[in-house]
Structures are given as structure tokens and as C-alpha cells.
CSV table of N, CA and C in Angstrom, one decimal:
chain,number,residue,atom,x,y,z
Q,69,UNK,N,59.5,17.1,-3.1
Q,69,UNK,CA,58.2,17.7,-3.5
Q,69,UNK,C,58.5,18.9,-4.3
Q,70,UNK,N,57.7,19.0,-5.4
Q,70,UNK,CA,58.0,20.1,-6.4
Q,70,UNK,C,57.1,21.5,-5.1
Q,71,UNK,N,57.9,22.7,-5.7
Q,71,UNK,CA,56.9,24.3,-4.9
Q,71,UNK,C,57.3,25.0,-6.3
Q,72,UNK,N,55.8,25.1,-6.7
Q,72,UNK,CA,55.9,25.8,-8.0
Q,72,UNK,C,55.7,27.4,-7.5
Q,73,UNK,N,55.7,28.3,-8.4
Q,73,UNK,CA,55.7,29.7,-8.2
Q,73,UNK,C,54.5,30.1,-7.8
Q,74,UNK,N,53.0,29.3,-7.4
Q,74,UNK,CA,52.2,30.3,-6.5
Q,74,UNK,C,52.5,29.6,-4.8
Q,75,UNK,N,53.5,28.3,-4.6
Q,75,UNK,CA,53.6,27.7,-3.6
Q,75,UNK,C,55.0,29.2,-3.4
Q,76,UNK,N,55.5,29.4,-3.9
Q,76,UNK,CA,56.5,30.3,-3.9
Q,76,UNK,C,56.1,32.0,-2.8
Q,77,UNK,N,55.2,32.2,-3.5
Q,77,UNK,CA,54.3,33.6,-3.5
Q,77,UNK,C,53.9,33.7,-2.4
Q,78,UNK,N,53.0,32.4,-1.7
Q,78,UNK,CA,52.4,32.1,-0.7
Q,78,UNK,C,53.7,31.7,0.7
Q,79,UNK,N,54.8,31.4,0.7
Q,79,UNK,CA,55.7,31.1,1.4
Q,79,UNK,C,56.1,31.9,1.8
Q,80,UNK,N,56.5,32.9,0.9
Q,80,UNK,CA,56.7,34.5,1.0
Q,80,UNK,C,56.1,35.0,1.8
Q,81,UNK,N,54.9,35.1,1.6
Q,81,UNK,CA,53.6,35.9,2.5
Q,81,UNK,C,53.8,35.6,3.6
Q,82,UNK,N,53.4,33.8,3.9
Q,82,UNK,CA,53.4,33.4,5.4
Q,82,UNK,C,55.0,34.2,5.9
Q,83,UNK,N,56.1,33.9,5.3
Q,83,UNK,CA,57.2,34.5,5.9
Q,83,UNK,C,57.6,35.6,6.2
Q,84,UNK,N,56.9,36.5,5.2
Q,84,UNK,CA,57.0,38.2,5.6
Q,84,UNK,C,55.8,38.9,6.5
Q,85,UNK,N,54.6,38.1,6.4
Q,85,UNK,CA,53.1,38.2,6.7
Q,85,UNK,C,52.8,37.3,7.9
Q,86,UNK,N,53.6,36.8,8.3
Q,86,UNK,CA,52.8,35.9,9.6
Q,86,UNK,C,51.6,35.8,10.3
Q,87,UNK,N,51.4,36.8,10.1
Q,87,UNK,CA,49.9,37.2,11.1
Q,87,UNK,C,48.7,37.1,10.7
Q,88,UNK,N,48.7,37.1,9.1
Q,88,UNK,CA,47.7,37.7,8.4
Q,88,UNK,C,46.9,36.8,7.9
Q,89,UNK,N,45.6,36.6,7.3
Q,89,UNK,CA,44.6,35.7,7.1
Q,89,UNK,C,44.8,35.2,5.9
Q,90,UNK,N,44.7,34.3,6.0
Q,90,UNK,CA,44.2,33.3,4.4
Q,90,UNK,C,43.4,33.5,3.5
Q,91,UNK,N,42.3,34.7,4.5
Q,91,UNK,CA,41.8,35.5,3.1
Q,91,UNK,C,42.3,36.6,2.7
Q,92,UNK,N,43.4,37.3,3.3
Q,92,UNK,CA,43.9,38.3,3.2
Q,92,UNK,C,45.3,37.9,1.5
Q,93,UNK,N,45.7,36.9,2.3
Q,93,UNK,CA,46.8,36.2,1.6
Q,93,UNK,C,46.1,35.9,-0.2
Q,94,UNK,N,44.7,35.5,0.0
Q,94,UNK,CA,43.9,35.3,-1.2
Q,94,UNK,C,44.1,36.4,-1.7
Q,95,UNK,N,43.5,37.5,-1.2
Q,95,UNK,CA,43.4,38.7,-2.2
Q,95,UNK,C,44.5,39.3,-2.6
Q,96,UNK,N,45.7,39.1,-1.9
Q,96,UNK,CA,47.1,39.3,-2.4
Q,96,UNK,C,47.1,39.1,-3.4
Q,97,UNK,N,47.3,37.5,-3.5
Q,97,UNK,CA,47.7,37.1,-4.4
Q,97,UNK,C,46.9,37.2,-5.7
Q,98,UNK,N,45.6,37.1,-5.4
Q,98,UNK,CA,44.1,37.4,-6.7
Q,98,UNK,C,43.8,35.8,-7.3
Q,99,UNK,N,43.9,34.8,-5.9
Q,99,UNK,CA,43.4,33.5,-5.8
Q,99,UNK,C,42.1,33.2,-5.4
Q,100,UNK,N,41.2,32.3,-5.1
Q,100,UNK,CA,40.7,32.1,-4.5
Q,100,UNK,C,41.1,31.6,-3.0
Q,101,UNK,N,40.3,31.4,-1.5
Q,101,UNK,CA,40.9,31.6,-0.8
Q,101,UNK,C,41.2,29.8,-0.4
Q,102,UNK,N,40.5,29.2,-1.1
Q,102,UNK,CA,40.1,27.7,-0.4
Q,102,UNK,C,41.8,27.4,-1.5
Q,103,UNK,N,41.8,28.1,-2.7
Q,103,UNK,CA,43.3,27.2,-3.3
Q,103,UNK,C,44.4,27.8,-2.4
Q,104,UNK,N,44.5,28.9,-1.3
Q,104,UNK,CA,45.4,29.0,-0.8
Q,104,UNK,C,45.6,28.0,0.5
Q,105,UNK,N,44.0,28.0,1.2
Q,105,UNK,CA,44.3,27.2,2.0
Q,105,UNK,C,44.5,25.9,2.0
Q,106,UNK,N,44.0,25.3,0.5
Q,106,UNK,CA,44.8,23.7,0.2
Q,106,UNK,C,46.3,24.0,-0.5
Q,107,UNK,N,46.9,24.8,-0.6
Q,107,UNK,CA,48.4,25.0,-1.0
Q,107,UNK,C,49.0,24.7,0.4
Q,108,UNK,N,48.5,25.5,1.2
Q,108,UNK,CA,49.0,25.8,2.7
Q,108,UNK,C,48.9,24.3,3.5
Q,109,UNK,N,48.2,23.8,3.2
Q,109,UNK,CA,47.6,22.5,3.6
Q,109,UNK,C,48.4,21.8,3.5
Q,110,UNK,N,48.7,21.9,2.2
Q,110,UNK,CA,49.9,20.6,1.5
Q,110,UNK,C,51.0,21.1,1.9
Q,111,UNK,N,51.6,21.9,2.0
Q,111,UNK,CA,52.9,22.3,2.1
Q,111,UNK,C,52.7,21.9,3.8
Q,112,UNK,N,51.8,22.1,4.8
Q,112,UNK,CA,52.6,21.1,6.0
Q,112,UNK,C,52.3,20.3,5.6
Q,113,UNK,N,51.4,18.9,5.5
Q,113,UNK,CA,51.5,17.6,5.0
Q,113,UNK,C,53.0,17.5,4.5
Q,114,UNK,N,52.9,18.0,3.7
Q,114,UNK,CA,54.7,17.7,2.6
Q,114,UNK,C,56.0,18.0,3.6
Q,115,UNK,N,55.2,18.6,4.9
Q,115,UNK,CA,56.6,19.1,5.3
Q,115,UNK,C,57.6,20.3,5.1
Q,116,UNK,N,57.1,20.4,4.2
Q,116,UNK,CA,57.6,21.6,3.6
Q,116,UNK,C,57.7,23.3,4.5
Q,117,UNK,N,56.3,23.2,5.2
Q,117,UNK,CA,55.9,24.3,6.5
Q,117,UNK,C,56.1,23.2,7.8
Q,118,UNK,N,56.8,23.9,8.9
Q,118,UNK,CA,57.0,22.9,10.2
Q,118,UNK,C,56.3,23.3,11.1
Q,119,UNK,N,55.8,24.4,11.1
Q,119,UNK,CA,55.4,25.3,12.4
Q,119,UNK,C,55.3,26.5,12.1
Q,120,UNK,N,54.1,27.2,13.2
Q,120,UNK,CA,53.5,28.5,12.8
Q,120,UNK,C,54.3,29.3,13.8
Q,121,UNK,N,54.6,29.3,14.8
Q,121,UNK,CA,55.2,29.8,16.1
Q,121,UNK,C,55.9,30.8,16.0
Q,122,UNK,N,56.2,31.6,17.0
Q,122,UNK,CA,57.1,33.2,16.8
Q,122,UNK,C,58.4,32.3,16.8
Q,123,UNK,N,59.0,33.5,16.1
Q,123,UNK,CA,60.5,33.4,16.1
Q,123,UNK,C,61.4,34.3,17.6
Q,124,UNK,N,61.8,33.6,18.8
Q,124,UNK,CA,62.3,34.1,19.8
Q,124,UNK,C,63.8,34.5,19.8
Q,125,UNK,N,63.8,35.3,20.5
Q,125,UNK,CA,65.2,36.0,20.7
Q,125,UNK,C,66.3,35.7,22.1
Q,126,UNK,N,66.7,34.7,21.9
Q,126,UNK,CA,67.9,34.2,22.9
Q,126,UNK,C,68.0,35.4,24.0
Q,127,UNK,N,68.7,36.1,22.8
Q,127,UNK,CA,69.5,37.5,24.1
Q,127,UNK,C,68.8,38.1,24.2
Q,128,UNK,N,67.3,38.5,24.0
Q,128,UNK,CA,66.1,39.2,24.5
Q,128,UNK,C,65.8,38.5,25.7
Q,129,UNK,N,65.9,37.1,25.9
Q,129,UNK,CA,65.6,36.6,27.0
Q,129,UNK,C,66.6,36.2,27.8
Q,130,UNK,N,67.5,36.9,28.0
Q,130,UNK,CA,68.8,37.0,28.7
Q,130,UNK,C,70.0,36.3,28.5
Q,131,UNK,N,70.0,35.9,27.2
Q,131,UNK,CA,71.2,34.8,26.8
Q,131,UNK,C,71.8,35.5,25.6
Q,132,UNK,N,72.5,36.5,25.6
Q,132,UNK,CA,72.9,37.2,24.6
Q,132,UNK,C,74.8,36.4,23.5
Q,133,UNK,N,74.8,35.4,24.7
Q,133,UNK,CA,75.6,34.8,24.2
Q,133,UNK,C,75.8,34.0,23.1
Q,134,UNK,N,76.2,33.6,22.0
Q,134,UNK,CA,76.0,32.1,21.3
Q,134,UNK,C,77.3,32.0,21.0
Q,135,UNK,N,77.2,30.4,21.1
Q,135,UNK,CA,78.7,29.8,20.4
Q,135,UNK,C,78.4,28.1,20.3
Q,136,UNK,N,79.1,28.0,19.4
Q,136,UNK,CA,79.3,26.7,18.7
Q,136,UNK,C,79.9,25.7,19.6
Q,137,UNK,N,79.3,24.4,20.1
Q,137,UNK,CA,80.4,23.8,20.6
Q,137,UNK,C,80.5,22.3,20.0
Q,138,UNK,N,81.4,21.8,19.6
Q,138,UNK,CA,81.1,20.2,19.2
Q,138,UNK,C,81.8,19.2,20.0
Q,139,UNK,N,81.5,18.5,19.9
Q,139,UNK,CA,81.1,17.6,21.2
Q,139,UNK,C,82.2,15.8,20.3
Q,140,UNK,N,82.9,15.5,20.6
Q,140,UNK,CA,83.3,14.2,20.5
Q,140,UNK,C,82.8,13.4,21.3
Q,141,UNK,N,82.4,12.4,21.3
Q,141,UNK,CA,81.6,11.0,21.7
Q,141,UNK,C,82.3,10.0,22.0
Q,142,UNK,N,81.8,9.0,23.2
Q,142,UNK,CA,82.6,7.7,22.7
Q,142,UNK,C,82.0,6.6,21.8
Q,143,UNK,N,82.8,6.2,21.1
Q,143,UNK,CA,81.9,5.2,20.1
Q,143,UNK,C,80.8,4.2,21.0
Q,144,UNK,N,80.0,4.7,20.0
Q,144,UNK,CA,78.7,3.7,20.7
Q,144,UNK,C,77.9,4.4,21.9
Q,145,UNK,N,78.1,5.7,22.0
Q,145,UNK,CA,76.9,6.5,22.9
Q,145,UNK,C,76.8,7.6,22.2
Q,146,UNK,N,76.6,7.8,21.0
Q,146,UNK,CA,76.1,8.7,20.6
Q,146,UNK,C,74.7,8.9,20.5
Q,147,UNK,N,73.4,8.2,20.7
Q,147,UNK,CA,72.0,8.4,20.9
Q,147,UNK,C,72.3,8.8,22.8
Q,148,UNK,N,73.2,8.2,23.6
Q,148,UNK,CA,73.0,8.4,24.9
Q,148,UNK,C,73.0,10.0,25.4
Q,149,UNK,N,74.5,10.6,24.7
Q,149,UNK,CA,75.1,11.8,24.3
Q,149,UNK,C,73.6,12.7,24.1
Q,150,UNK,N,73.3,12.0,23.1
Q,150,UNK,CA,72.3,13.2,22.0
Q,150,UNK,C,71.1,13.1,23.1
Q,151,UNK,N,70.7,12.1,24.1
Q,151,UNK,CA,69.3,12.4,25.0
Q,151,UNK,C,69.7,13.0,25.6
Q,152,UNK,N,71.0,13.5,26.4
Q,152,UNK,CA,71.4,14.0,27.3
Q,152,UNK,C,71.3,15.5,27.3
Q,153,UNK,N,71.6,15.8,25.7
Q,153,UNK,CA,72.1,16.9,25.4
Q,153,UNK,C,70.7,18.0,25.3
Q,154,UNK,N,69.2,17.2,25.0
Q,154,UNK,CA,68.1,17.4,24.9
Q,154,UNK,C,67.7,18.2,26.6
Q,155,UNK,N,68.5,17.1,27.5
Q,155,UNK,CA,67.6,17.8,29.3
Q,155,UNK,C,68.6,19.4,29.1
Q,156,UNK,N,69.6,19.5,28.5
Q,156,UNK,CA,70.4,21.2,28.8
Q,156,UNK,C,69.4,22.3,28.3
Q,157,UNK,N,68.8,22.8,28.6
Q,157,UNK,CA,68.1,24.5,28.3
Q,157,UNK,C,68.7,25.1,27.4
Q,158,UNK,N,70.2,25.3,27.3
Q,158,UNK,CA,71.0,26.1,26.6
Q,158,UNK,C,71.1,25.8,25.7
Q,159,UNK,N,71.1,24.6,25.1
Q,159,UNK,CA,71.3,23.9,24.1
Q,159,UNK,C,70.2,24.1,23.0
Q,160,UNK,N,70.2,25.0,22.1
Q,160,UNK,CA,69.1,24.9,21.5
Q,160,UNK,C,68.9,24.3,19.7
Q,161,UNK,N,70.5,24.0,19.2
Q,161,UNK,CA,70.7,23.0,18.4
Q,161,UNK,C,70.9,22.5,18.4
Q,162,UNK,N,71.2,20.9,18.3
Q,162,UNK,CA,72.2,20.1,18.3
Q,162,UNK,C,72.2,18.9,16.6
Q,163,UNK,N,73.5,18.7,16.3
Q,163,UNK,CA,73.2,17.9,15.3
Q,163,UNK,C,74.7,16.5,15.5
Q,164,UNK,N,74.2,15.5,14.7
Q,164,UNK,CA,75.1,14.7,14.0
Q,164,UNK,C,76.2,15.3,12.8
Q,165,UNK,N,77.3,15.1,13.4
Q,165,UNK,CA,78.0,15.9,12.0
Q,165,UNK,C,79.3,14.7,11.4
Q,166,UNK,N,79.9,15.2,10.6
Q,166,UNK,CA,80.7,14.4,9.9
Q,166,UNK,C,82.4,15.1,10.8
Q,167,UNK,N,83.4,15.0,10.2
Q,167,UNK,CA,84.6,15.8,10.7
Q,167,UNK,C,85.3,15.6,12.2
Q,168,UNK,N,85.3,16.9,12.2
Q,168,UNK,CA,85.9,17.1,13.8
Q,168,UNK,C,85.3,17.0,15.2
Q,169,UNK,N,84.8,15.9,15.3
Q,169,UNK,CA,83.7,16.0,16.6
Q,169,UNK,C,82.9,15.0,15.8
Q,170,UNK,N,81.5,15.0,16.8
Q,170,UNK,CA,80.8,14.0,16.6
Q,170,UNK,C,79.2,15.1,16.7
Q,171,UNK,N,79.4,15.3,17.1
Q,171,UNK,CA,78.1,16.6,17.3
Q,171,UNK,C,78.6,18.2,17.2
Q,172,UNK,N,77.1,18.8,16.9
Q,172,UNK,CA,77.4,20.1,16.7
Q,172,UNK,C,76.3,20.7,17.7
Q,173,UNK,N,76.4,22.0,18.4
Q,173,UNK,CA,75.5,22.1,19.3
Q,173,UNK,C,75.9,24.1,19.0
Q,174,UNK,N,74.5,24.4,18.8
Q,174,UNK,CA,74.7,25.6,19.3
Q,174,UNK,C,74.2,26.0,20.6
Q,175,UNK,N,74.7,26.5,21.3
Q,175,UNK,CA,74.3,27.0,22.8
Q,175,UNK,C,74.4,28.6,23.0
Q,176,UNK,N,73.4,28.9,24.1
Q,176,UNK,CA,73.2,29.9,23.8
Q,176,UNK,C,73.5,30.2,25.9
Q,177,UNK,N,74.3,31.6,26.2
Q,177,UNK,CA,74.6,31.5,27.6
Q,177,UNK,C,74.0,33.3,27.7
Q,178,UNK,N,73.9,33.6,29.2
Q,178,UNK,CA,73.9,34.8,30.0
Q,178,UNK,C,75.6,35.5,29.7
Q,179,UNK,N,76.5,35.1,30.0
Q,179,UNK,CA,77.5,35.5,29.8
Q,179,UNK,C,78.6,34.5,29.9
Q,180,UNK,N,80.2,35.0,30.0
Q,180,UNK,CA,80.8,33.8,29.2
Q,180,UNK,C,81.0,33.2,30.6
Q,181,UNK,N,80.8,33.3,31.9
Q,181,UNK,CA,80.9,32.4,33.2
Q,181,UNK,C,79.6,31.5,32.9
Q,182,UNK,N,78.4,32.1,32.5
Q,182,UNK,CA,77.7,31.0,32.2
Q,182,UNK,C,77.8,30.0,31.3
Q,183,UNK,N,78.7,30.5,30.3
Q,183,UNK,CA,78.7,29.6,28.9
Q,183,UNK,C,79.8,28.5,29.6
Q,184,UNK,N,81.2,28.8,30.3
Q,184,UNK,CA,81.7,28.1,30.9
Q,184,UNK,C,80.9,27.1,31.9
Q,185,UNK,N,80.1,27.4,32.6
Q,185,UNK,CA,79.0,26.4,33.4
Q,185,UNK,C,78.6,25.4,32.4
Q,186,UNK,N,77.9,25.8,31.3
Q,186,UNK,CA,77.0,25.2,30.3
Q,186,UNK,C,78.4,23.9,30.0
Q,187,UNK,N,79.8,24.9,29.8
Q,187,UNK,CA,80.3,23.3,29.1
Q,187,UNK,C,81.1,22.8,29.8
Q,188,UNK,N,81.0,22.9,31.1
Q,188,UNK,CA,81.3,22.4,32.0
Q,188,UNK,C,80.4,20.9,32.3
Q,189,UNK,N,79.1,21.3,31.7
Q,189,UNK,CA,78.1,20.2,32.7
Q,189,UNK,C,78.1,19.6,31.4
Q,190,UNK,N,78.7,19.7,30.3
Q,190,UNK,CA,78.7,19.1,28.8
Q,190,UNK,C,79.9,17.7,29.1
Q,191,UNK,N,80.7,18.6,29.6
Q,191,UNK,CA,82.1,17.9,29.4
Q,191,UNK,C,81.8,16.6,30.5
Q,192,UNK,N,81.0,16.7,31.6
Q,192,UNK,CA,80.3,15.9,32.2
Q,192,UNK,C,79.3,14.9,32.3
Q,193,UNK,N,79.0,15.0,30.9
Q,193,UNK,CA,77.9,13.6,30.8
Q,193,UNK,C,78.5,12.3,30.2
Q,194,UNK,N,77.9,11.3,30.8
Q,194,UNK,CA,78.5,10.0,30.0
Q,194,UNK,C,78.8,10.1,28.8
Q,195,UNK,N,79.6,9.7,28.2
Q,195,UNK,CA,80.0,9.2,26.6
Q,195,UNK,C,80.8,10.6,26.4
Q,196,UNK,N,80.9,11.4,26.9
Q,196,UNK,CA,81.3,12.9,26.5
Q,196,UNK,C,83.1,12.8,26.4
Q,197,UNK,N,83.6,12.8,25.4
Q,197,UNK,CA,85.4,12.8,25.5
Q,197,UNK,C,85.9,13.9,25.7
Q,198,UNK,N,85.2,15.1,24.9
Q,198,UNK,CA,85.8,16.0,24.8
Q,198,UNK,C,85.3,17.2,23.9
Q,199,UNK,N,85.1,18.3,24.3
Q,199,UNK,CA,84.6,19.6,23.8
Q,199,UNK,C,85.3,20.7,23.2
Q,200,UNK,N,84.9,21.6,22.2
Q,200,UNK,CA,85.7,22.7,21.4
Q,200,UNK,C,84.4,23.5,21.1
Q,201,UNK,N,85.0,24.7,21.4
Q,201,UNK,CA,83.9,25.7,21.4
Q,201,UNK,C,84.8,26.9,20.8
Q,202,UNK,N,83.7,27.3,20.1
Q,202,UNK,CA,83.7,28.6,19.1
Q,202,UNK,C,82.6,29.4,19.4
Q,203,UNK,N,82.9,30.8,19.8
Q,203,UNK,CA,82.1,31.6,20.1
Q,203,UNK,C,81.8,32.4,18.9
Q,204,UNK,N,80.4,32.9,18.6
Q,204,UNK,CA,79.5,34.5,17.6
Q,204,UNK,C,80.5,35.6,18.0
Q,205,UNK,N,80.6,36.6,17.2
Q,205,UNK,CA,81.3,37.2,17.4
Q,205,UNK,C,79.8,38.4,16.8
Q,206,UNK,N,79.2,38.0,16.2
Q,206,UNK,CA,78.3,38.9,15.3
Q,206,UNK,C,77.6,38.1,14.4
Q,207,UNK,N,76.1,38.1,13.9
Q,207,UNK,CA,75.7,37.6,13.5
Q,207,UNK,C,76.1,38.4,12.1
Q,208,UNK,N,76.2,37.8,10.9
Q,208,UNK,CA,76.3,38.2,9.3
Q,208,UNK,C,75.3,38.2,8.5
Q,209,UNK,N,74.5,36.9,8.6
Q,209,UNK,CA,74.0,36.4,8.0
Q,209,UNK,C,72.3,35.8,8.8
Q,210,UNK,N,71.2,36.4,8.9
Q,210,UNK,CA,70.3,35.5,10.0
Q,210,UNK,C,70.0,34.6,9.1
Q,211,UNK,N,69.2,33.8,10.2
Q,211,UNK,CA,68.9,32.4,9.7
Q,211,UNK,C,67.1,33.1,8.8
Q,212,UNK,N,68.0,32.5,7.8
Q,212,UNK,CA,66.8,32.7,6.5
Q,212,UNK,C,66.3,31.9,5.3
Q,213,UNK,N,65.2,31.8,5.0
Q,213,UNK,CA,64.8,30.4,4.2
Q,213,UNK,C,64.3,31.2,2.7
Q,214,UNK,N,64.0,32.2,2.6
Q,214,UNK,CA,63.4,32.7,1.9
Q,214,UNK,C,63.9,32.7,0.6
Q,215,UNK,N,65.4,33.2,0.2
Q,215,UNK,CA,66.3,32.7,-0.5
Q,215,UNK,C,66.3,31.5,-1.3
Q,216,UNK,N,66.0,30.5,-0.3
Q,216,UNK,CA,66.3,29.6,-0.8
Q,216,UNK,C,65.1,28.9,-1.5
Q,217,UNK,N,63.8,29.6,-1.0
Q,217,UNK,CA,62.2,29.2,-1.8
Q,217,UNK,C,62.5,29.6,-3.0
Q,218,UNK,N,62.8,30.9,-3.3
Q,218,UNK,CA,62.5,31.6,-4.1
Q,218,UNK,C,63.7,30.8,-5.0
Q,219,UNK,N,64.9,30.5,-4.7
Q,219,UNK,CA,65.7,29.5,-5.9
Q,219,UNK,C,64.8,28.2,-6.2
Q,220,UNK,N,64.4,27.5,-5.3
Q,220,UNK,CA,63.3,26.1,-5.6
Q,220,UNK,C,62.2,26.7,-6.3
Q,221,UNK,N,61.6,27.6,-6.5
Q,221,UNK,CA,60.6,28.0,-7.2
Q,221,UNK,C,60.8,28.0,-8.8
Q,222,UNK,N,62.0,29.2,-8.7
Q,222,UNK,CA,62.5,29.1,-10.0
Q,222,UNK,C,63.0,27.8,-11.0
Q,223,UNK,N,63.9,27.0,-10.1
Q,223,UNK,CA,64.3,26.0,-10.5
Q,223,UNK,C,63.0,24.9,-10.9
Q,224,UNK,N,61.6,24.9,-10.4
Q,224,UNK,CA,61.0,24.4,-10.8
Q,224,UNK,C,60.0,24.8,-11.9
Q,225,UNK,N,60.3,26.3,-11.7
Q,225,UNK,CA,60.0,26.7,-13.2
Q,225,UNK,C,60.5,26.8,-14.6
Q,226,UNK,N,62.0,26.5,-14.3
Q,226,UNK,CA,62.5,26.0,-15.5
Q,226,UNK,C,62.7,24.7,-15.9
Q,227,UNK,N,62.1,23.6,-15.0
Q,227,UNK,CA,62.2,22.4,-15.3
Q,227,UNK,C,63.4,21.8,-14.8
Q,228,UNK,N,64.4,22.8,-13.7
Q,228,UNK,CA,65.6,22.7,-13.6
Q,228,UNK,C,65.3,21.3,-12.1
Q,229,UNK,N,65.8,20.3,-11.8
Q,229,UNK,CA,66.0,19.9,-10.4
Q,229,UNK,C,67.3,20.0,-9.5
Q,230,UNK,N,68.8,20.2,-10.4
Q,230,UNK,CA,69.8,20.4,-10.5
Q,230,UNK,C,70.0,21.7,-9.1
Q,231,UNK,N,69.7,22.1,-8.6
Q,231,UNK,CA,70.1,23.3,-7.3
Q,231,UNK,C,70.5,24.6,-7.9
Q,232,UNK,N,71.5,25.3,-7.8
Q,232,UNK,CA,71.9,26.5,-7.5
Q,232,UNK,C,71.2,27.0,-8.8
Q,233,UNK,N,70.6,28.7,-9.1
Q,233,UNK,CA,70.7,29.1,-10.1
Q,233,UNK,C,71.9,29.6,-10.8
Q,234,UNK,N,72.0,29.3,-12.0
Q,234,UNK,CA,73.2,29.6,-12.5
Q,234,UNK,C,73.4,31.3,-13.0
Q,235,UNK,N,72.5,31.5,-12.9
Q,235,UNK,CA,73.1,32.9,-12.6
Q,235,UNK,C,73.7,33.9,-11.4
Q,236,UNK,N,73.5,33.3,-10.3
Q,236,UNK,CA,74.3,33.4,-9.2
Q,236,UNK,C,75.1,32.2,-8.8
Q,237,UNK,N,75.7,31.6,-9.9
Q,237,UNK,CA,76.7,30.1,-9.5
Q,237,UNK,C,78.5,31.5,-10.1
């Protein structure tokens, strides 16, 4: 789905502005307010917006821990693995990956006797072979989208479909 530069402008808003009204967001921008709310419209239809919801803080809510763990499978229970992995609380990523392992899971613990708990009860579910875990040391980089609007924006302003801009390549 093309996000041309007022889908751009508007992404922005919801993502720096969360709170704020649709007519508010209108007058930002110096739209009307019914084209913001059918922009906004379409971008969840498209998928493109997934959810309005707060952004929560792990270690605000007493899990200041995070680490990576990936998960090797045995062939042929990898959906069993992946339901399993859904009943753990801690577990608040989990993916299919290529490489070293078969899954990728980020988890999130109270401290590292609990993180040991957590892959403890990991290393214990059916199909489960075997676990490797890498612990945060510091976050560098937060998880951020905005970056990456603002390159799709562009890129669709130059007619570009190709990814990176080349001026930051």
C-alpha cells in the first residue's frame, strides 16, 4: 500500500500526539477533518495502523529484565512449541526465525532467578530441544517506526519503490 506525504504527516501526529483529536490533528495539518478521518480509516483497513493502545513499560511493572532467548524445536512441533509459548506471561515476543534456533522470544523477568525460572519452564515444554539466551544489557535504540514512515513517504514521493533512501545508504 502506497503512504503518500499527508498519510506521512498524519502517522507522525498519531505517533507523537496520541491523545489528541481528529479535529485537532485537522487543524494541524490545515485539512479538513472528515479527509483525516478517512486517511486514518484506511490506514487501519490497510493495516498499516494496528492498534491505538498505550505503550507499557515491562520494568515499570516489575520486570526490568529483558533477554533474548531462542528456542530450537523438534522437527514437526513447531506450531505446538509456538501455542505453548503464547500460555508464558513473560514471553512477550516470540517469532519464527531462520539460523540458529527455530524461534526467537523476547522475555521479559523480575530478576535473573526469575529469568532462570522462565527458561527453565521453556526448556520444559514438549518439542523444546534446547535454549540460548542473551541478555539487554541497555537499550540503544527503542523500538521506533517513525523513521521508517517518514523513508516510505519519501520514497513514495519520488516514485522510488526500491527501500532505503540513498542518501542515507
Amino acid at each position: 500500500m502506497a503512504v503518500d506525504e499527508l498519510d506521512t504527516r498524519i502517522l507522525r501526529l498519531l505517533m507523537e500526539r496520541p491523545r489528541t483529536s481528529v479535529r485537532e490533528y485537522a487543524r494541524i495539518l490545515g485539512v479538513a477533518r472528515g479527509t483525516v478521518q478517512a486517511r486514518i480509516d484506511r490506514l487501519e483497513r490497510d493495516g498499516v495502523i494496528m492498534g491505538t493502545g498505550p505503550f507499557l513499560s515491562p520494568a515499570a511493572l516489575g520486570h526490568p529484565v529483558l533477554a533474548f532467548v531462542h528456542i530450537e524445536v523438534t522437527q514437526g512441533h513447531l506450531d505446538e512449541v509456538g501455542d505453548a509459548l503464547a500460555a508464558v506471561p513473560e514471553i512477550v515476543e516470540a517469532f519464527s526465525i531462520t539460523g540458529g534456533g527455530d524461534l526467537l522470544t523476547r522475555v521479559v523477568a523480575r530478576d535473573n532467578g526469575h529469568l532462570e525460572d522462565v527458561i527453565q519452564r521453556l526448556i520444559r515444554l514438549p518439542g523444546v530441544v534446547r535454549t540460548r539466551t542473551e541478555m539487554a544489557l541497555r537499550e540503544r535504540v527503542p523500538h521506533r517506526l517513525l523513521p521508517l514512515v517518514e523513508s516510505v513517504g519519501r520514497a513514495t514521493a519520488r516514485g522510488d519503490r526500491g527501500g532505503a533512501d540513498p542518501g542515507t545508504a
